[in-house]
Short mmCIF file of N, CA and C in Angstrom, two decimals:
data_model
loop_
_atom_site.label_atom_id
_atom_site.label_comp_id
_atom_site.label_asym_id
_atom_site.label_seq_id
_atom_site.Cartn_x
_atom_site.Cartn_y
_atom_site.Cartn_z
N UNK R 20 -65.53 54.43 32.52
CA UNK R 20 -64.08 54.48 32.45
C UNK R 20 -63.69 54.94 31.06
N UNK R 21 -62.73 55.85 30.98
CA UNK R 21 -62.27 56.37 29.70
C UNK R 21 -61.42 55.35 28.96
N UNK R 22 -61.26 55.62 27.68
CA UNK R 22 -60.50 54.71 26.82
C UNK R 22 -59.04 54.58 27.29
N UNK R 23 -58.42 55.68 27.67
CA UNK R 23 -57.02 55.63 28.11
C UNK R 23 -56.87 54.81 29.39
N UNK R 24 -57.80 54.99 30.32
CA UNK R 24 -57.71 54.22 31.57
C UNK R 24 -57.94 52.73 31.32
N UNK R 25 -58.89 52.43 30.45
CA UNK R 25 -59.15 51.03 30.12
C UNK R 25 -57.93 50.40 29.47
N UNK R 26 -57.30 51.14 28.54
CA UNK R 26 -56.11 50.63 27.86
C UNK R 26 -54.97 50.44 28.86
N UNK R 27 -54.84 51.36 29.81
CA UNK R 27 -53.77 51.26 30.80
C UNK R 27 -53.96 50.04 31.69
N UNK R 28 -55.19 49.76 32.11
CA UNK R 28 -55.42 48.58 32.94
C UNK R 28 -55.25 47.29 32.14
N UNK R 29 -55.59 47.33 30.85
CA UNK R 29 -55.45 46.15 30.01
C UNK R 29 -53.99 45.83 29.73
N UNK R 30 -53.20 46.86 29.35
CA UNK R 30 -51.81 46.64 28.98
C UNK R 30 -50.88 46.52 30.18
N UNK R 31 -51.19 47.16 31.25
CA UNK R 31 -50.35 47.08 32.44
C UNK R 31 -48.99 47.71 32.23
N UNK R 32 -47.92 46.90 32.34
CA UNK R 32 -46.54 47.39 32.20
C UNK R 32 -46.21 47.84 30.78
N UNK R 33 -46.90 47.30 29.81
CA UNK R 33 -46.62 47.64 28.41
C UNK R 33 -47.31 48.92 27.96
N UNK R 34 -48.00 49.60 28.85
CA UNK R 34 -48.71 50.82 28.49
C UNK R 34 -47.72 51.91 28.10
N UNK R 35 -47.92 52.53 26.96
CA UNK R 35 -47.06 53.60 26.49
C UNK R 35 -45.92 53.15 25.60
N UNK R 36 -45.69 51.85 25.49
CA UNK R 36 -44.64 51.35 24.61
C UNK R 36 -45.26 51.07 23.25
N UNK R 37 -44.47 51.22 22.22
CA UNK R 37 -44.95 51.03 20.86
C UNK R 37 -44.77 49.58 20.44
N UNK R 38 -45.65 48.73 20.85
CA UNK R 38 -45.60 47.32 20.46
C UNK R 38 -46.73 46.98 19.50
N UNK R 39 -47.37 48.02 18.96
CA UNK R 39 -48.49 47.79 18.05
C UNK R 39 -47.95 47.29 16.72
N UNK R 40 -48.56 46.23 16.23
CA UNK R 40 -48.10 45.61 14.99
C UNK R 40 -48.79 46.24 13.79
N UNK R 41 -48.13 46.12 12.62
CA UNK R 41 -48.72 46.66 11.40
C UNK R 41 -50.00 45.88 11.07
N UNK R 42 -49.88 44.58 11.06
CA UNK R 42 -51.03 43.68 10.90
C UNK R 42 -51.04 42.75 12.10
N UNK R 43 -52.17 42.24 12.43
CA UNK R 43 -52.25 41.36 13.60
C UNK R 43 -51.43 40.08 13.42
N UNK R 44 -51.28 39.63 12.18
CA UNK R 44 -50.55 38.40 11.92
C UNK R 44 -49.07 38.66 11.62
N UNK R 45 -48.64 39.91 11.57
CA UNK R 45 -47.26 40.26 11.23
C UNK R 45 -46.41 40.43 12.49
N UNK R 46 -45.17 39.92 12.48
CA UNK R 46 -44.30 40.11 13.65
C UNK R 46 -43.60 41.47 13.65
N UNK R 47 -43.89 42.33 12.66
CA UNK R 47 -43.21 43.62 12.53
C UNK R 47 -44.04 44.71 13.19
N UNK R 48 -43.39 45.48 14.08
CA UNK R 48 -44.08 46.57 14.76
C UNK R 48 -44.00 47.84 13.90
N UNK R 49 -44.81 48.82 14.26
CA UNK R 49 -44.82 50.07 13.51
C UNK R 49 -43.48 50.80 13.65
N UNK R 50 -42.85 50.70 14.80
CA UNK R 50 -41.55 51.33 15.02
C UNK R 50 -40.49 50.71 14.10
N UNK R 51 -40.52 49.38 13.98
CA UNK R 51 -39.57 48.70 13.10
C UNK R 51 -39.81 49.08 11.64
N UNK R 52 -41.05 49.23 11.25
CA UNK R 52 -41.36 49.63 9.88
C UNK R 52 -40.86 51.03 9.61
N UNK R 53 -41.01 51.94 10.57
CA UNK R 53 -40.53 53.30 10.40
C UNK R 53 -39.01 53.33 10.29
N UNK R 54 -38.32 52.53 11.11
CA UNK R 54 -36.86 52.46 11.02
C UNK R 54 -36.40 51.91 9.68
N UNK R 55 -37.13 50.93 9.15
CA UNK R 55 -36.79 50.37 7.84
C UNK R 55 -36.92 51.43 6.76
N UNK R 56 -37.97 52.23 6.81
CA UNK R 56 -38.15 53.29 5.82
C UNK R 56 -37.02 54.31 5.91
N UNK R 57 -36.64 54.69 7.13
CA UNK R 57 -35.55 55.65 7.30
C UNK R 57 -34.24 55.12 6.74
N UNK R 58 -33.89 53.88 7.07
CA UNK R 58 -32.63 53.31 6.61
C UNK R 58 -32.63 53.08 5.10
N UNK R 59 -33.75 52.63 4.54
CA UNK R 59 -33.79 52.39 3.09
C UNK R 59 -33.72 53.70 2.33
N UNK R 60 -34.32 54.77 2.86
CA UNK R 60 -34.21 56.08 2.23
C UNK R 60 -32.77 56.58 2.26
N UNK R 61 -32.13 56.43 3.40
CA UNK R 61 -30.72 56.83 3.52
C UNK R 61 -29.85 56.02 2.56
N UNK R 62 -30.09 54.73 2.46
CA UNK R 62 -29.33 53.88 1.54
C UNK R 62 -29.56 54.26 0.09
N UNK R 63 -30.79 54.65 -0.25
CA UNK R 63 -31.08 55.08 -1.62
C UNK R 63 -30.30 56.34 -1.97
N UNK R 64 -30.22 57.28 -1.04
CA UNK R 64 -29.46 58.51 -1.30
C UNK R 64 -27.97 58.21 -1.45
N UNK R 65 -27.43 57.29 -0.66
CA UNK R 65 -26.03 56.90 -0.84
C UNK R 65 -25.82 56.26 -2.21
N UNK R 66 -26.78 55.45 -2.64
CA UNK R 66 -26.69 54.83 -3.96
C UNK R 66 -26.73 55.85 -5.08
N UNK R 67 -27.58 56.85 -4.95
CA UNK R 67 -27.66 57.91 -5.95
C UNK R 67 -26.35 58.68 -6.00
N UNK R 68 -25.80 59.00 -4.82
CA UNK R 68 -24.52 59.70 -4.78
C UNK R 68 -23.41 58.89 -5.40
N UNK R 69 -23.38 57.59 -5.13
CA UNK R 69 -22.38 56.72 -5.72
C UNK R 69 -22.50 56.65 -7.23
N UNK R 70 -23.73 56.62 -7.73
CA UNK R 70 -23.93 56.56 -9.16
C UNK R 70 -23.46 57.86 -9.84
N UNK R 71 -23.66 59.00 -9.17
CA UNK R 71 -23.18 60.27 -9.71
C UNK R 71 -21.66 60.28 -9.76
N UNK R 72 -21.01 59.78 -8.71
CA UNK R 72 -19.55 59.73 -8.69
C UNK R 72 -19.03 58.84 -9.81
N UNK R 73 -19.64 57.69 -10.00
CA UNK R 73 -19.21 56.77 -11.07
C UNK R 73 -19.41 57.42 -12.43
N UNK R 74 -20.54 58.12 -12.61
CA UNK R 74 -20.80 58.79 -13.87
C UNK R 74 -19.74 59.86 -14.16
N UNK R 75 -19.36 60.62 -13.13
CA UNK R 75 -18.33 61.65 -13.31
C UNK R 75 -17.00 61.01 -13.69
N UNK R 76 -16.66 59.89 -13.05
CA UNK R 76 -15.41 59.20 -13.39
C UNK R 76 -15.44 58.72 -14.83
N UNK R 77 -16.55 58.09 -15.23
CA UNK R 77 -16.65 57.54 -16.58
C UNK R 77 -16.69 58.65 -17.63
N UNK R 78 -17.41 59.71 -17.34
CA UNK R 78 -17.63 60.75 -18.35
C UNK R 78 -16.48 61.74 -18.45
N UNK R 79 -15.88 62.12 -17.32
CA UNK R 79 -14.89 63.20 -17.35
C UNK R 79 -13.47 62.76 -16.97
N UNK R 80 -13.31 62.06 -15.88
CA UNK R 80 -11.97 61.74 -15.37
C UNK R 80 -11.26 60.73 -16.26
N UNK R 81 -11.96 59.67 -16.65
CA UNK R 81 -11.34 58.65 -17.51
C UNK R 81 -10.83 59.22 -18.82
N UNK R 82 -11.65 59.95 -19.57
CA UNK R 82 -11.14 60.55 -20.81
C UNK R 82 -10.04 61.59 -20.59
N UNK R 83 -10.10 62.33 -19.47
CA UNK R 83 -9.07 63.33 -19.21
C UNK R 83 -7.70 62.70 -19.01
N UNK R 84 -7.65 61.51 -18.40
CA UNK R 84 -6.38 60.81 -18.18
C UNK R 84 -6.03 59.89 -19.35
N UNK R 85 -6.86 59.84 -20.36
CA UNK R 85 -6.59 59.01 -21.52
C UNK R 85 -6.85 57.54 -21.32
N UNK R 86 -7.63 57.21 -20.31
CA UNK R 86 -7.93 55.80 -20.04
C UNK R 86 -8.85 55.22 -21.11
N UNK R 87 -9.76 56.03 -21.66
CA UNK R 87 -10.67 55.61 -22.71
C UNK R 87 -11.22 56.85 -23.38
N UNK R 88 -11.91 56.64 -24.49
CA UNK R 88 -12.51 57.75 -25.22
C UNK R 88 -14.02 57.65 -25.16
N UNK R 89 -14.66 58.80 -24.99
CA UNK R 89 -16.11 58.85 -25.01
C UNK R 89 -16.54 58.93 -26.47
N UNK R 90 -17.40 58.02 -26.89
CA UNK R 90 -17.80 57.96 -28.28
C UNK R 90 -19.00 58.86 -28.52
#
């Protein structure tokens, strides 16, 4: 019997679903880990964009309106 057939008989209804865990003792599946990486990367880019906007306000907009002076 081939490996795929053996796995299909062993898993039954769960065959083909991604329920494989990162570690055997971890409750986190590989799919959940991949989603976490995607969301954290997206959040990091939003944070970088926000920091650029704040820098532009502090460096250019604030002094242009006379709110403060850049030393």
